[in-house]
Amino acid sequence: MNAQALRKPRISRLEEAQADLHARTQRSRKMAADRSEVINGAMAASGIAPPPIFIADNQGAHFTDLDGNSYLDTCMGFGVHVLGHRPKVVADAIKAQADKGWHFSLRGADQLAYAHRIQAASPTNQRVVLANTGTEATLYAIRAARALTGKTKIALFDISYHGAHDTALVWAAPGSTPEQVVPMTLGHGIPAAVTDDVLLLPYRHPLAIAAIRAQAHELAAILVEPVQGSNPEGDVGPFLAELRAVCDEFGIILIFDEVLTGFRLGYQGAQGKFGIAADISTYGKVAGGGLPIGVVAGKADLMATFGDFTAAKGIFFGGTFSGNPMSIAAGLAALSELQARPDIYAHVDRLTAKVTQGFNAHAEANNYPARIVSCGSMWQVFFQSEALSSFDYAGKEAEGAFYLHCLAQGLFIHATHRCFFSAAHTEADADFVLDVLSQSLAATREDGLI
Ligand code: PMP
């Protein structure tokens, strides 16, 4: 080594990856700067922020950014695209519908066939109501439960996500413990009184069942993500069975928020996977085939509340775009394909199992404090075993560096760190994911961050 090389300061693997990404994403950076003067809102990344990236187009399991870089996508529209990006069956349905009209004020011809697809997702989906987003679906489900029971309190679990309306944004305050879950509202602008009508429970903890029993007479409903998007543990069957039993015992309405799990964990979502039916179910994401949708479905006697709001127990619901023909056409095409092709679920589950087992064996053998937790085709890397407990979910510097290395190698993992496989991902893509994840762990260790 010559003297000049010796004098050159060593740059870390992280700096190297940052410089590389910086050079390759100039158009995206300019777009970020221009947008920041007009458009508000950004999702925060934990630890070390990667350069912003804007998508020019996508196809299959990949997308291309404004600068022409290609990435393998694991975000898949926040879990929407089980069939991959732009599957032909959905693209054809969208084009055909565009030729017939994209917004009707009267009811469209395909809504009935679509409702039948929703009915097939659970034995209790006897009646169906259409909305535009998952947020609307859970809002209406909560309103329905309150109207039906005449009670106001809704039980929710910590680290759940049910959308952006007020009740859904009652979260556990930092420092909460299973013994004492302190509710707070996320962000400002939500009346503190909203917390009075929420019973916030520790997820999968015996104390949750005890609290439900103690306050059963006040509860209108229990709202639960059957598998949590932020914590995709697959062994939740016994917990869901306990919830079903306690709801049956006390006559509490059990709402499964299947916005993420519906048509992803199988055509029948979590209810099919674990063999437990909800009273009311909410859907979104996959159910719209890539266009916005929200669906509430449930037992006929409960769903009767969606009717005349002046009638006893009737609620108001609406929405200019509810059941719009484009979302229905795209959703009908996607659901028809998924219903006819159970092999798709076998495929995405197999890829997920391969990556989970491969990564966890590698991490264990090399003493990396990281593990993948997965269920079906939902998976996520967690950086410390404590992260798996509900009250201790914190990003770290190592995580930031790790994800930046993934990005620099062409693997896109969104800042929420939630990953999904699709029908468009191949065995070779799973091998690529495994390779990039282990290279990124090694680079992070080389910098002394792990
Ligand atoms: N419930 C769950 C379980 C979700 O994952 C989401 C979205 N991530 C929502 C509700 C809200 O859906 P939307 O973003 O369509 O309003």
Tab-separated table of C-alpha atoms and ligand atoms in Angstrom:
chain	number	residue	atom	x	y	z
A	1	MET	CA	0.000	0.000	0.000
A	2	ASN	CA	1.485	3.388	-0.916
A	3	ALA	CA	1.696	6.363	1.390
A	4	GLN	CA	-1.192	8.186	-0.303
A	5	ALA	CA	-3.538	5.258	0.234
A	6	LEU	CA	-2.526	5.144	3.877
A	7	ARG	CA	-3.298	8.826	4.338
A	8	LYS	CA	-6.738	8.499	2.742
A	9	PRO	CA	-9.316	8.481	5.543
A	10	ARG	CA	-11.279	5.212	5.629
A	11	ILE	CA	-14.859	5.738	4.679
A	12	SER	CA	-17.395	3.492	6.324
A	13	ARG	CA	-19.532	1.015	4.414
A	14	LEU	CA	-22.492	3.215	5.292
A	15	GLU	CA	-20.883	6.355	3.858
A	16	GLU	CA	-19.971	4.380	0.773
A	17	ALA	CA	-23.570	3.237	0.255
A	18	GLN	CA	-24.915	6.712	1.004
A	19	ALA	CA	-22.564	8.309	-1.542
A	20	ASP	CA	-23.490	5.705	-4.133
A	21	LEU	CA	-27.237	6.236	-3.648
A	22	HIS	CA	-26.782	10.007	-3.572
A	23	ALA	CA	-25.076	9.945	-6.962
A	24	ARG	CA	-27.711	7.660	-8.483
A	25	THR	CA	-30.830	9.485	-7.290
A	26	GLN	CA	-30.354	13.070	-8.436
A	27	ARG	CA	-33.759	13.444	-10.081
A	28	SER	CA	-35.507	12.035	-7.039
A	29	ARG	CA	-33.631	14.474	-4.803
A	30	LYS	CA	-34.621	17.425	-6.973
A	31	MET	CA	-38.222	16.211	-6.892
A	32	ALA	CA	-38.069	15.959	-3.078
A	33	ALA	CA	-36.806	19.529	-2.805
A	34	ASP	CA	-39.443	20.921	-5.198
A	35	ARG	CA	-42.252	18.972	-3.564
A	36	SER	CA	-41.308	20.069	-0.069
A	37	GLU	CA	-42.462	23.591	-0.987
A	38	VAL	CA	-45.910	22.410	-2.039
A	39	ILE	CA	-46.830	19.012	-0.646
A	40	ASN	CA	-46.794	18.291	3.065
A	41	GLY	CA	-46.174	14.988	4.692
A	42	ALA	CA	-43.486	12.389	4.719
A	43	MET	CA	-43.217	9.074	6.465
A	44	ALA	CA	-40.316	9.085	8.868
A	45	ALA	CA	-37.688	6.408	8.530
A	46	SER	CA	-36.057	5.088	11.657
A	47	GLY	CA	-32.435	5.958	12.336
A	48	ILE	CA	-30.610	6.836	9.151
A	49	ALA	CA	-32.826	8.256	6.431
A	50	PRO	CA	-32.192	6.968	2.911
A	51	PRO	CA	-32.328	9.430	0.019
A	52	PRO	CA	-35.894	9.989	-1.134
A	53	ILE	CA	-37.015	7.906	-4.071
A	54	PHE	CA	-39.913	8.548	-6.420
A	55	ILE	CA	-41.420	5.856	-8.564
A	56	ALA	CA	-41.646	6.310	-12.329
A	57	ASP	CA	-43.295	2.982	-13.123
A	58	ASN	CA	-43.686	-0.551	-11.877
A	59	GLN	CA	-44.264	-4.017	-13.225
A	60	GLY	CA	-44.367	-7.437	-11.598
A	61	ALA	CA	-42.186	-7.402	-8.497
A	62	HIS	CA	-40.067	-4.400	-9.507
A	63	PHE	CA	-40.279	-0.655	-9.846
A	64	THR	CA	-38.104	1.945	-11.523
A	65	ASP	CA	-37.337	5.304	-9.940
A	66	LEU	CA	-37.139	8.711	-11.640
A	67	ASP	CA	-33.428	8.227	-12.268
A	68	GLY	CA	-33.962	4.879	-13.972
A	69	ASN	CA	-32.769	2.677	-11.094
A	70	SER	CA	-34.625	-0.604	-10.732
A	71	TYR	CA	-35.530	-2.107	-7.357
A	72	LEU	CA	-37.056	-5.358	-6.196
A	73	ASP	CA	-40.154	-4.213	-4.304
A	74	THR	CA	-41.184	-5.720	-0.962
A	75	CYS	CA	-43.703	-3.007	-0.065
A	76	MET	CA	-46.101	-3.924	-2.873
A	77	GLY	CA	-48.380	-0.945	-2.383
A	78	PHE	CA	-48.468	-1.504	1.416
A	79	GLY	CA	-49.519	-5.097	0.929
A	80	VAL	CA	-52.133	-4.410	-1.748
A	81	HIS	CA	-50.576	-6.217	-4.695
A	82	VAL	CA	-50.785	-9.935	-3.935
A	83	LEU	CA	-50.842	-10.468	-7.712
A	84	GLY	CA	-47.818	-8.214	-8.274
A	85	HIS	CA	-47.777	-4.822	-9.963
A	86	ARG	CA	-50.039	-4.403	-13.004
A	87	PRO	CA	-51.225	-7.998	-13.424
A	88	LYS	CA	-52.869	-8.387	-16.829
A	89	VAL	CA	-56.257	-9.501	-15.484
A	90	VAL	CA	-56.599	-6.327	-13.425
A	91	ALA	CA	-55.111	-4.020	-16.070
A	92	ASP	CA	-57.593	-5.374	-18.644
A	93	ALA	CA	-60.525	-4.879	-16.249
A	94	ILE	CA	-59.492	-1.283	-15.514
A	95	LYS	CA	-59.124	-0.471	-19.218
A	96	ALA	CA	-62.465	-2.076	-20.084
A	97	GLN	CA	-64.226	-0.163	-17.300
A	98	ALA	CA	-62.598	3.122	-18.364
A	99	ASP	CA	-64.280	2.653	-21.739
A	100	LYS	CA	-67.662	2.335	-20.011
A	101	GLY	CA	-67.321	5.164	-17.475
A	102	TRP	CA	-65.340	5.617	-14.281
A	103	HIS	CA	-67.769	7.248	-11.928
A	104	PHE	CA	-71.486	6.619	-11.716
A	105	SER	CA	-73.760	8.180	-9.190
A	106	LEU	CA	-76.192	5.300	-9.619
A	107	ARG	CA	-75.279	1.779	-8.649
A	108	GLY	CA	-73.010	-0.094	-11.024
A	109	ALA	CA	-73.606	-3.437	-12.691
A	110	ASP	CA	-70.621	-5.246	-11.119
A	111	GLN	CA	-71.354	-4.532	-7.460
A	112	LEU	CA	-73.457	-7.669	-7.014
A	113	ALA	CA	-70.774	-9.985	-8.389
A	114	TYR	CA	-68.242	-8.149	-6.236
A	115	ALA	CA	-70.357	-8.588	-3.098
A	116	HIS	CA	-70.519	-12.330	-3.824
A	117	ARG	CA	-66.699	-12.414	-3.836
A	118	ILE	CA	-66.694	-10.762	-0.401
A	119	GLN	CA	-69.307	-13.224	0.869
A	120	ALA	CA	-67.011	-16.084	-0.106
A	121	ALA	CA	-64.315	-14.756	2.244
A	122	SER	CA	-66.097	-15.697	5.486
A	123	PRO	CA	-69.194	-17.680	6.478
A	124	THR	CA	-70.358	-14.633	8.455
A	125	ASN	CA	-70.068	-12.213	5.515
A	126	GLN	CA	-73.806	-12.427	4.906
A	127	ARG	CA	-74.249	-8.755	4.011
A	128	VAL	CA	-71.799	-6.310	2.457
A	129	VAL	CA	-71.403	-2.511	2.511
A	130	LEU	CA	-68.993	-0.673	0.211
A	131	ALA	CA	-66.759	2.271	1.090
A	132	ASN	CA	-63.492	3.714	-0.186
A	133	THR	CA	-60.724	3.017	2.318
A	134	GLY	CA	-59.843	0.789	5.237
A	135	THR	CA	-60.185	3.838	7.464
A	136	GLU	CA	-63.831	4.232	6.471
A	137	ALA	CA	-64.460	0.521	6.888
A	138	THR	CA	-63.279	0.431	10.525
A	139	LEU	CA	-64.990	3.750	11.284
A	140	TYR	CA	-68.310	2.323	10.085
A	141	ALA	CA	-67.782	-1.003	11.840
A	142	ILE	CA	-67.208	0.825	15.129
A	143	ARG	CA	-70.216	3.073	14.578
A	144	ALA	CA	-72.340	0.017	13.761
A	145	ALA	CA	-71.280	-1.770	16.956
A	146	ARG	CA	-72.071	1.294	19.049
A	147	ALA	CA	-75.482	1.702	17.443
A	148	LEU	CA	-76.342	-1.966	17.783
A	149	THR	CA	-75.384	-2.270	21.447
A	150	GLY	CA	-76.139	1.223	22.704
A	151	LYS	CA	-72.685	1.136	24.326
A	152	THR	CA	-69.769	3.345	23.396
A	153	LYS	CA	-66.625	1.551	24.551
A	154	ILE	CA	-64.474	-0.266	21.991
A	155	ALA	CA	-61.607	-2.569	22.989
A	156	LEU	CA	-58.434	-2.125	20.912
A	157	PHE	CA	-54.952	-3.619	21.226
A	158	ASP	CA	-51.650	-1.819	21.445
A	159	ILE	CA	-49.472	-1.552	18.314
A	160	SER	CA	-52.501	-2.121	16.129
A	161	TYR	CA	-53.428	0.012	13.165
A	162	HIS	CA	-57.024	0.507	12.103
A	163	GLY	CA	-56.788	3.686	10.035
A	164	ALA	CA	-56.661	7.439	10.527
A	165	HIS	CA	-59.970	8.259	12.239
A	166	ASP	CA	-60.090	9.474	15.851
A	167	THR	CA	-60.983	6.258	17.697
A	168	ALA	CA	-58.397	4.271	15.737
A	169	LEU	CA	-55.683	6.680	16.829
A	170	VAL	CA	-55.867	5.851	20.513
A	171	TRP	CA	-52.475	4.229	21.081
A	172	ALA	CA	-50.459	3.161	24.108
A	173	ALA	CA	-48.335	5.965	25.536
A	174	PRO	CA	-44.602	5.318	25.851
A	175	GLY	CA	-43.849	3.679	29.184
A	176	SER	CA	-47.062	1.656	29.150
A	177	THR	CA	-46.841	-1.871	30.514
A	178	PRO	CA	-49.236	-4.806	30.200
A	179	GLU	CA	-50.305	-4.023	33.761
A	180	GLN	CA	-50.919	-0.398	32.971
A	181	VAL	CA	-51.700	0.588	29.416
A	182	VAL	CA	-51.873	4.364	29.294
A	183	PRO	CA	-53.929	5.562	26.320
A	184	MET	CA	-52.908	8.590	24.314
A	185	THR	CA	-54.123	10.031	21.050
A	186	LEU	CA	-51.657	10.018	18.199
A	187	GLY	CA	-50.761	13.567	17.235
A	188	HIS	CA	-52.764	16.632	18.131
A	189	GLY	CA	-56.261	17.629	17.093
A	190	ILE	CA	-58.089	14.634	18.511
A	191	PRO	CA	-60.327	15.365	21.520
A	192	ALA	CA	-58.878	13.710	24.634
A	193	ALA	CA	-62.377	12.461	25.433
A	194	VAL	CA	-62.004	9.920	22.632
A	195	THR	CA	-59.812	7.863	24.965
A	196	ASP	CA	-62.737	7.521	27.407
A	197	ASP	CA	-64.508	5.331	24.897
A	198	VAL	CA	-61.579	3.026	24.233
A	199	LEU	CA	-60.356	0.135	26.348
A	200	LEU	CA	-56.741	-0.237	25.262
A	201	LEU	CA	-55.412	-3.721	25.892
A	202	PRO	CA	-52.004	-5.413	25.935
A	203	TYR	CA	-51.782	-7.559	22.804
A	204	ARG	CA	-51.800	-11.330	23.371
A	205	HIS	CA	-51.518	-10.924	27.121
A	206	PRO	CA	-53.676	-12.780	29.672
A	207	LEU	CA	-54.410	-9.420	31.317
A	208	ALA	CA	-56.274	-8.407	28.160
A	209	ILE	CA	-58.806	-11.193	28.578
A	210	ALA	CA	-59.139	-10.358	32.267
A	211	ALA	CA	-59.787	-6.687	31.434
A	212	ILE	CA	-62.408	-7.644	28.845
A	213	ARG	CA	-64.178	-9.808	31.403
A	214	ALA	CA	-64.081	-7.039	33.993
A	215	GLN	CA	-65.493	-4.400	31.621
A	216	ALA	CA	-67.644	-6.639	29.419
A	217	HIS	CA	-70.870	-4.839	30.355
A	218	GLU	CA	-69.473	-1.577	28.923
A	219	LEU	CA	-68.050	-2.961	25.685
A	220	ALA	CA	-69.733	-2.517	22.316
A	221	ALA	CA	-67.047	-4.412	20.411
A	222	ILE	CA	-63.549	-5.778	20.320
A	223	LEU	CA	-61.689	-4.596	17.245
A	224	VAL	CA	-58.586	-6.611	16.407
A	225	GLU	CA	-56.189	-7.116	13.531
A	226	PRO	CA	-56.223	-10.925	13.499
A	227	VAL	CA	-52.554	-10.766	12.517
A	228	GLN	CA	-50.933	-7.440	13.261
A	229	GLY	CA	-49.343	-5.642	10.334
A	230	SER	CA	-46.637	-4.320	12.634
A	231	ASN	CA	-45.953	-7.690	14.245
A	232	PRO	CA	-46.868	-10.531	11.879
A	233	GLU	CA	-46.692	-13.433	14.336
A	234	GLY	CA	-48.295	-16.529	12.894
A	235	ASP	CA	-49.208	-18.432	16.047
A	236	VAL	CA	-52.172	-16.274	16.987
A	237	GLY	CA	-54.892	-18.905	16.584
A	238	PRO	CA	-55.308	-19.628	20.326
A	239	PHE	CA	-55.477	-15.896	21.110
A	240	LEU	CA	-58.157	-15.313	18.482
A	241	ALA	CA	-60.080	-18.317	19.820
A	242	GLU	CA	-59.957	-16.795	23.310
A	243	LEU	CA	-61.336	-13.517	21.958
A	244	ARG	CA	-64.093	-15.388	20.118
A	245	ALA	CA	-65.004	-17.263	23.303
A	246	VAL	CA	-65.086	-14.204	25.559
A	247	CYS	CA	-67.195	-12.300	22.993
A	248	ASP	CA	-69.655	-15.198	22.786
A	249	GLU	CA	-69.824	-15.448	26.568
A	250	PHE	CA	-70.645	-11.776	27.079
A	251	GLY	CA	-72.424	-10.910	23.810
A	252	ILE	CA	-69.681	-8.534	22.644
A	253	ILE	CA	-69.367	-7.930	18.887
A	254	LEU	CA	-66.072	-9.261	17.544
A	255	ILE	CA	-64.743	-7.193	14.644
A	256	PHE	CA	-61.819	-8.570	12.654
A	257	ASP	CA	-59.990	-5.835	10.807
A	258	GLU	CA	-58.902	-7.812	7.763
A	259	VAL	CA	-57.910	-4.732	5.778
A	260	LEU	CA	-54.369	-6.110	5.528
A	261	THR	CA	-54.888	-9.851	6.072
A	262	GLY	CA	-58.025	-10.257	3.944
A	263	PHE	CA	-57.263	-12.018	0.632
A	264	ARG	CA	-53.580	-11.998	1.614
A	265	LEU	CA	-53.301	-14.810	4.149
A	266	GLY	CA	-55.494	-16.842	1.818
A	267	TYR	CA	-58.739	-16.042	0.029
A	268	GLN	CA	-60.512	-16.267	3.380
A	269	GLY	CA	-57.875	-14.185	5.114
A	270	ALA	CA	-57.115	-14.777	8.780
A	271	GLN	CA	-60.574	-16.226	9.354
A	272	GLY	CA	-59.852	-19.057	6.950
A	273	LYS	CA	-56.298	-19.543	8.172
A	274	PHE	CA	-57.232	-19.852	11.821
A	275	GLY	CA	-60.757	-21.213	11.431
A	276	ILE	CA	-62.368	-18.458	13.502
A	277	ALA	CA	-65.180	-16.283	12.166
A	278	ALA	CA	-65.789	-12.666	13.189
A	279	ASP	CA	-69.204	-11.052	13.638
A	280	ILE	CA	-68.214	-8.095	11.474
A	281	SER	CA	-65.192	-7.939	9.171
A	282	THR	CA	-63.522	-5.005	7.488
A	283	TYR	CA	-61.582	-5.212	4.223
A	284	GLY	CA	-59.593	-2.877	2.001
A	285	LYS	CA	-56.200	-3.087	0.276
A	286	VAL	CA	-56.151	-6.351	-1.758
A	287	ALA	CA	-59.943	-6.201	-2.102
A	288	GLY	CA	-59.664	-3.191	-4.444
A	289	GLY	CA	-57.231	-4.832	-6.861
A	290	GLY	CA	-54.945	-1.812	-6.464
A	291	LEU	CA	-57.635	0.875	-6.501
A	292	PRO	CA	-59.088	2.380	-3.295
A	293	ILE	CA	-61.721	0.347	-1.499
A	294	GLY	CA	-63.178	-0.250	1.933
A	295	VAL	CA	-65.671	-2.979	2.761
A	296	VAL	CA	-67.689	-3.826	5.852
A	297	ALA	CA	-69.246	-7.288	5.905
A	298	GLY	CA	-70.949	-9.287	8.605
A	299	LYS	CA	-73.875	-11.185	9.984
A	300	ALA	CA	-77.184	-10.112	8.460
A	301	ASP	CA	-78.801	-9.059	11.752
A	302	LEU	CA	-75.849	-6.812	12.630
A	303	MET	CA	-75.449	-5.370	9.151
A	304	ALA	CA	-79.117	-4.337	9.202
A	305	THR	CA	-77.853	-1.208	10.965
A	306	PHE	CA	-76.603	-0.074	7.532
A	307	GLY	CA	-79.961	0.966	6.149
A	308	ASP	CA	-82.208	3.753	7.262
A	309	PHE	CA	-80.411	5.920	9.788
A	310	THR	CA	-83.705	7.220	11.133
A	311	ALA	CA	-84.772	3.659	12.034
A	312	ALA	CA	-84.011	2.156	15.441
A	313	LYS	CA	-80.257	1.391	15.602
A	314	GLY	CA	-79.729	2.699	12.062
A	315	ILE	CA	-76.457	4.485	11.288
A	316	PHE	CA	-75.447	7.036	8.703
A	317	PHE	CA	-72.977	6.022	6.034
A	318	GLY	CA	-72.210	7.521	2.646
A	319	GLY	CA	-69.370	8.426	0.303
A	320	THR	CA	-69.408	10.004	-3.157
A	321	PHE	CA	-67.092	7.289	-4.455
A	322	SER	CA	-68.334	4.336	-2.398
A	323	GLY	CA	-68.665	1.344	-4.693
A	324	ASN	CA	-67.297	3.317	-7.643
A	325	PRO	CA	-67.074	1.283	-10.865
A	326	MET	CA	-63.296	1.479	-11.267
A	327	SER	CA	-62.515	0.067	-7.814
A	328	ILE	CA	-65.228	-2.551	-8.204
A	329	ALA	CA	-63.938	-3.613	-11.631
A	330	ALA	CA	-60.338	-3.854	-10.409
A	331	GLY	CA	-61.378	-5.556	-7.164
A	332	LEU	CA	-63.642	-8.030	-8.937
A	333	ALA	CA	-60.866	-8.980	-11.362
A	334	ALA	CA	-58.296	-9.418	-8.566
A	335	LEU	CA	-60.627	-11.371	-6.279
A	336	SER	CA	-61.824	-13.608	-9.110
A	337	GLU	CA	-58.214	-14.451	-9.954
A	338	LEU	CA	-57.307	-15.075	-6.305
A	339	GLN	CA	-60.371	-17.228	-5.723
A	340	ALA	CA	-59.531	-19.384	-8.737
A	341	ARG	CA	-55.806	-19.651	-7.959
A	342	PRO	CA	-55.051	-21.057	-4.491
A	343	ASP	CA	-51.590	-21.899	-5.863
A	344	ILE	CA	-50.763	-18.192	-5.540
A	345	TYR	CA	-51.048	-18.405	-1.755
A	346	ALA	CA	-48.944	-21.579	-1.656
A	347	HIS	CA	-46.304	-19.748	-3.708
A	348	VAL	CA	-46.095	-16.534	-1.656
A	349	ASP	CA	-46.160	-18.486	1.613
A	350	ARG	CA	-43.332	-20.730	0.401
A	351	LEU	CA	-41.149	-17.743	-0.558
A	352	THR	CA	-41.802	-16.144	2.821
A	353	ALA	CA	-40.960	-19.347	4.704
A	354	LYS	CA	-37.758	-19.701	2.699
A	355	VAL	CA	-36.610	-16.163	3.498
A	356	THR	CA	-37.681	-16.437	7.136
A	357	GLN	CA	-35.895	-19.736	7.734
A	358	GLY	CA	-32.832	-18.787	5.701
A	359	PHE	CA	-32.417	-15.410	7.361
A	360	ASN	CA	-33.042	-16.647	10.891
A	361	ALA	CA	-30.604	-19.558	10.537
A	362	HIS	CA	-27.961	-17.189	9.156
A	363	ALA	CA	-28.543	-14.600	11.879
A	364	GLU	CA	-28.409	-17.208	14.607
A	365	ALA	CA	-25.261	-18.866	13.259
A	366	ASN	CA	-23.512	-15.487	13.009
A	367	ASN	CA	-24.832	-14.007	16.181
A	368	TYR	CA	-26.744	-11.159	14.577
A	369	PRO	CA	-29.423	-9.673	16.865
A	370	ALA	CA	-32.026	-9.798	14.103
A	371	ARG	CA	-34.877	-12.154	13.256
A	372	ILE	CA	-37.643	-12.270	10.691
A	373	VAL	CA	-41.163	-12.679	12.018
A	374	SER	CA	-43.668	-13.774	9.392
A	375	CYS	CA	-47.146	-15.063	8.755
A	376	GLY	CA	-48.274	-16.201	5.317
A	377	SER	CA	-46.719	-13.691	2.914
A	378	MET	CA	-46.310	-10.914	5.523
A	379	TRP	CA	-42.806	-10.601	6.961
A	380	GLN	CA	-40.575	-8.169	8.799
A	381	VAL	CA	-37.032	-8.061	10.135
A	382	PHE	CA	-36.853	-7.197	13.831
A	383	PHE	CA	-33.592	-6.047	15.263
A	384	GLN	CA	-33.842	-7.114	18.842
A	385	SER	CA	-35.822	-9.779	20.547
A	386	GLU	CA	-37.440	-7.137	22.771
A	387	ALA	CA	-38.931	-5.542	19.683
A	388	LEU	CA	-41.310	-8.452	19.553
A	389	SER	CA	-42.898	-7.449	22.810
A	390	SER	CA	-45.595	-4.903	22.238
A	391	PHE	CA	-44.290	-2.078	24.359
A	392	ASP	CA	-40.721	-1.932	23.195
A	393	TYR	CA	-40.653	-1.185	19.525
A	394	ALA	CA	-37.856	1.217	18.761
A	395	GLY	CA	-35.727	1.880	15.700
A	396	LYS	CA	-31.982	1.898	16.073
A	397	GLU	CA	-28.983	3.249	14.231
A	398	ALA	CA	-28.097	-0.247	13.071
A	399	GLU	CA	-31.545	-0.633	11.535
A	400	GLY	CA	-31.198	2.609	9.586
A	401	ALA	CA	-27.844	1.514	8.188
A	402	PHE	CA	-29.130	-1.979	7.416
A	403	TYR	CA	-32.066	-0.736	5.349
A	404	LEU	CA	-29.916	1.783	3.539
A	405	HIS	CA	-27.571	-1.023	2.492
A	406	CYS	CA	-30.567	-2.987	1.229
A	407	LEU	CA	-31.683	-0.028	-0.874
A	408	ALA	CA	-28.201	0.540	-2.269
A	409	GLN	CA	-28.218	-3.087	-3.441
A	410	GLY	CA	-31.567	-2.681	-5.184
A	411	LEU	CA	-33.891	-4.116	-2.540
A	412	PHE	CA	-36.666	-1.733	-1.547
A	413	ILE	CA	-37.976	-2.079	2.001
A	414	HIS	CA	-40.337	0.704	3.025
A	415	ALA	CA	-39.659	2.826	6.123
A	416	THR	CA	-42.405	0.910	7.951
A	417	HIS	CA	-40.204	-2.185	7.379
A	418	ARG	CA	-43.272	-4.245	6.505
A	419	CYS	CA	-42.614	-6.640	3.670
A	420	PHE	CA	-44.853	-8.711	1.438
A	421	PHE	CA	-44.322	-11.241	-1.302
A	422	SER	CA	-46.548	-11.432	-4.359
A	423	ALA	CA	-47.349	-13.851	-7.161
A	424	ALA	CA	-44.828	-11.916	-9.264
A	425	HIS	CA	-41.903	-12.678	-6.928
A	426	THR	CA	-39.851	-15.696	-7.975
A	427	GLU	CA	-37.619	-18.192	-6.165
A	428	ALA	CA	-34.688	-16.213	-7.593
A	429	ASP	CA	-36.139	-13.036	-6.052
A	430	ALA	CA	-36.333	-14.771	-2.662
A	431	ASP	CA	-32.679	-15.825	-3.049
A	432	PHE	CA	-31.796	-12.237	-3.959
A	433	VAL	CA	-33.628	-10.972	-0.852
A	434	LEU	CA	-31.749	-13.440	1.354
A	435	ASP	CA	-28.445	-12.479	-0.206
A	436	VAL	CA	-29.039	-8.727	0.145
A	437	LEU	CA	-30.248	-9.088	3.739
A	438	SER	CA	-27.148	-11.015	4.769
A	439	GLN	CA	-24.794	-8.675	2.872
A	440	SER	CA	-26.467	-5.743	4.603
A	441	LEU	CA	-26.055	-7.341	8.021
A	442	ALA	CA	-22.363	-7.915	7.256
A	443	ALA	CA	-21.836	-4.320	6.093
A	444	THR	CA	-23.585	-3.008	9.198
A	445	ARG	CA	-21.367	-5.166	11.408
A	446	GLU	CA	-18.258	-4.063	9.520
A	447	ASP	CA	-19.044	-0.489	10.575
A	448	GLY	CA	-19.328	-1.612	14.186
A	449	LEU	CA	-23.034	-0.813	14.392
A	450	ILE	CA	-23.976	-4.389	15.266
B	1	PMP	N1	-56.691	-1.430	9.081
B	1	PMP	C1	-55.542	-2.081	8.846
B	1	PMP	C2	-55.285	-3.394	9.519
B	1	PMP	C3	-54.594	-1.526	7.991
B	1	PMP	O1	-53.431	-2.173	7.757
B	1	PMP	C4	-54.879	-0.290	7.366
B	1	PMP	C5	-53.900	0.365	6.409
B	1	PMP	N2	-52.575	0.093	6.618
B	1	PMP	C6	-56.101	0.337	7.651
B	1	PMP	C7	-56.989	-0.265	8.501
B	1	PMP	C8	-56.462	1.651	7.019
B	1	PMP	O2	-56.685	1.477	5.643
B	1	PMP	P1	-56.573	2.733	4.660
B	1	PMP	O3	-55.135	3.120	4.633
B	1	PMP	O4	-57.073	2.199	3.338
B	1	PMP	O5	-57.439	3.802	5.193
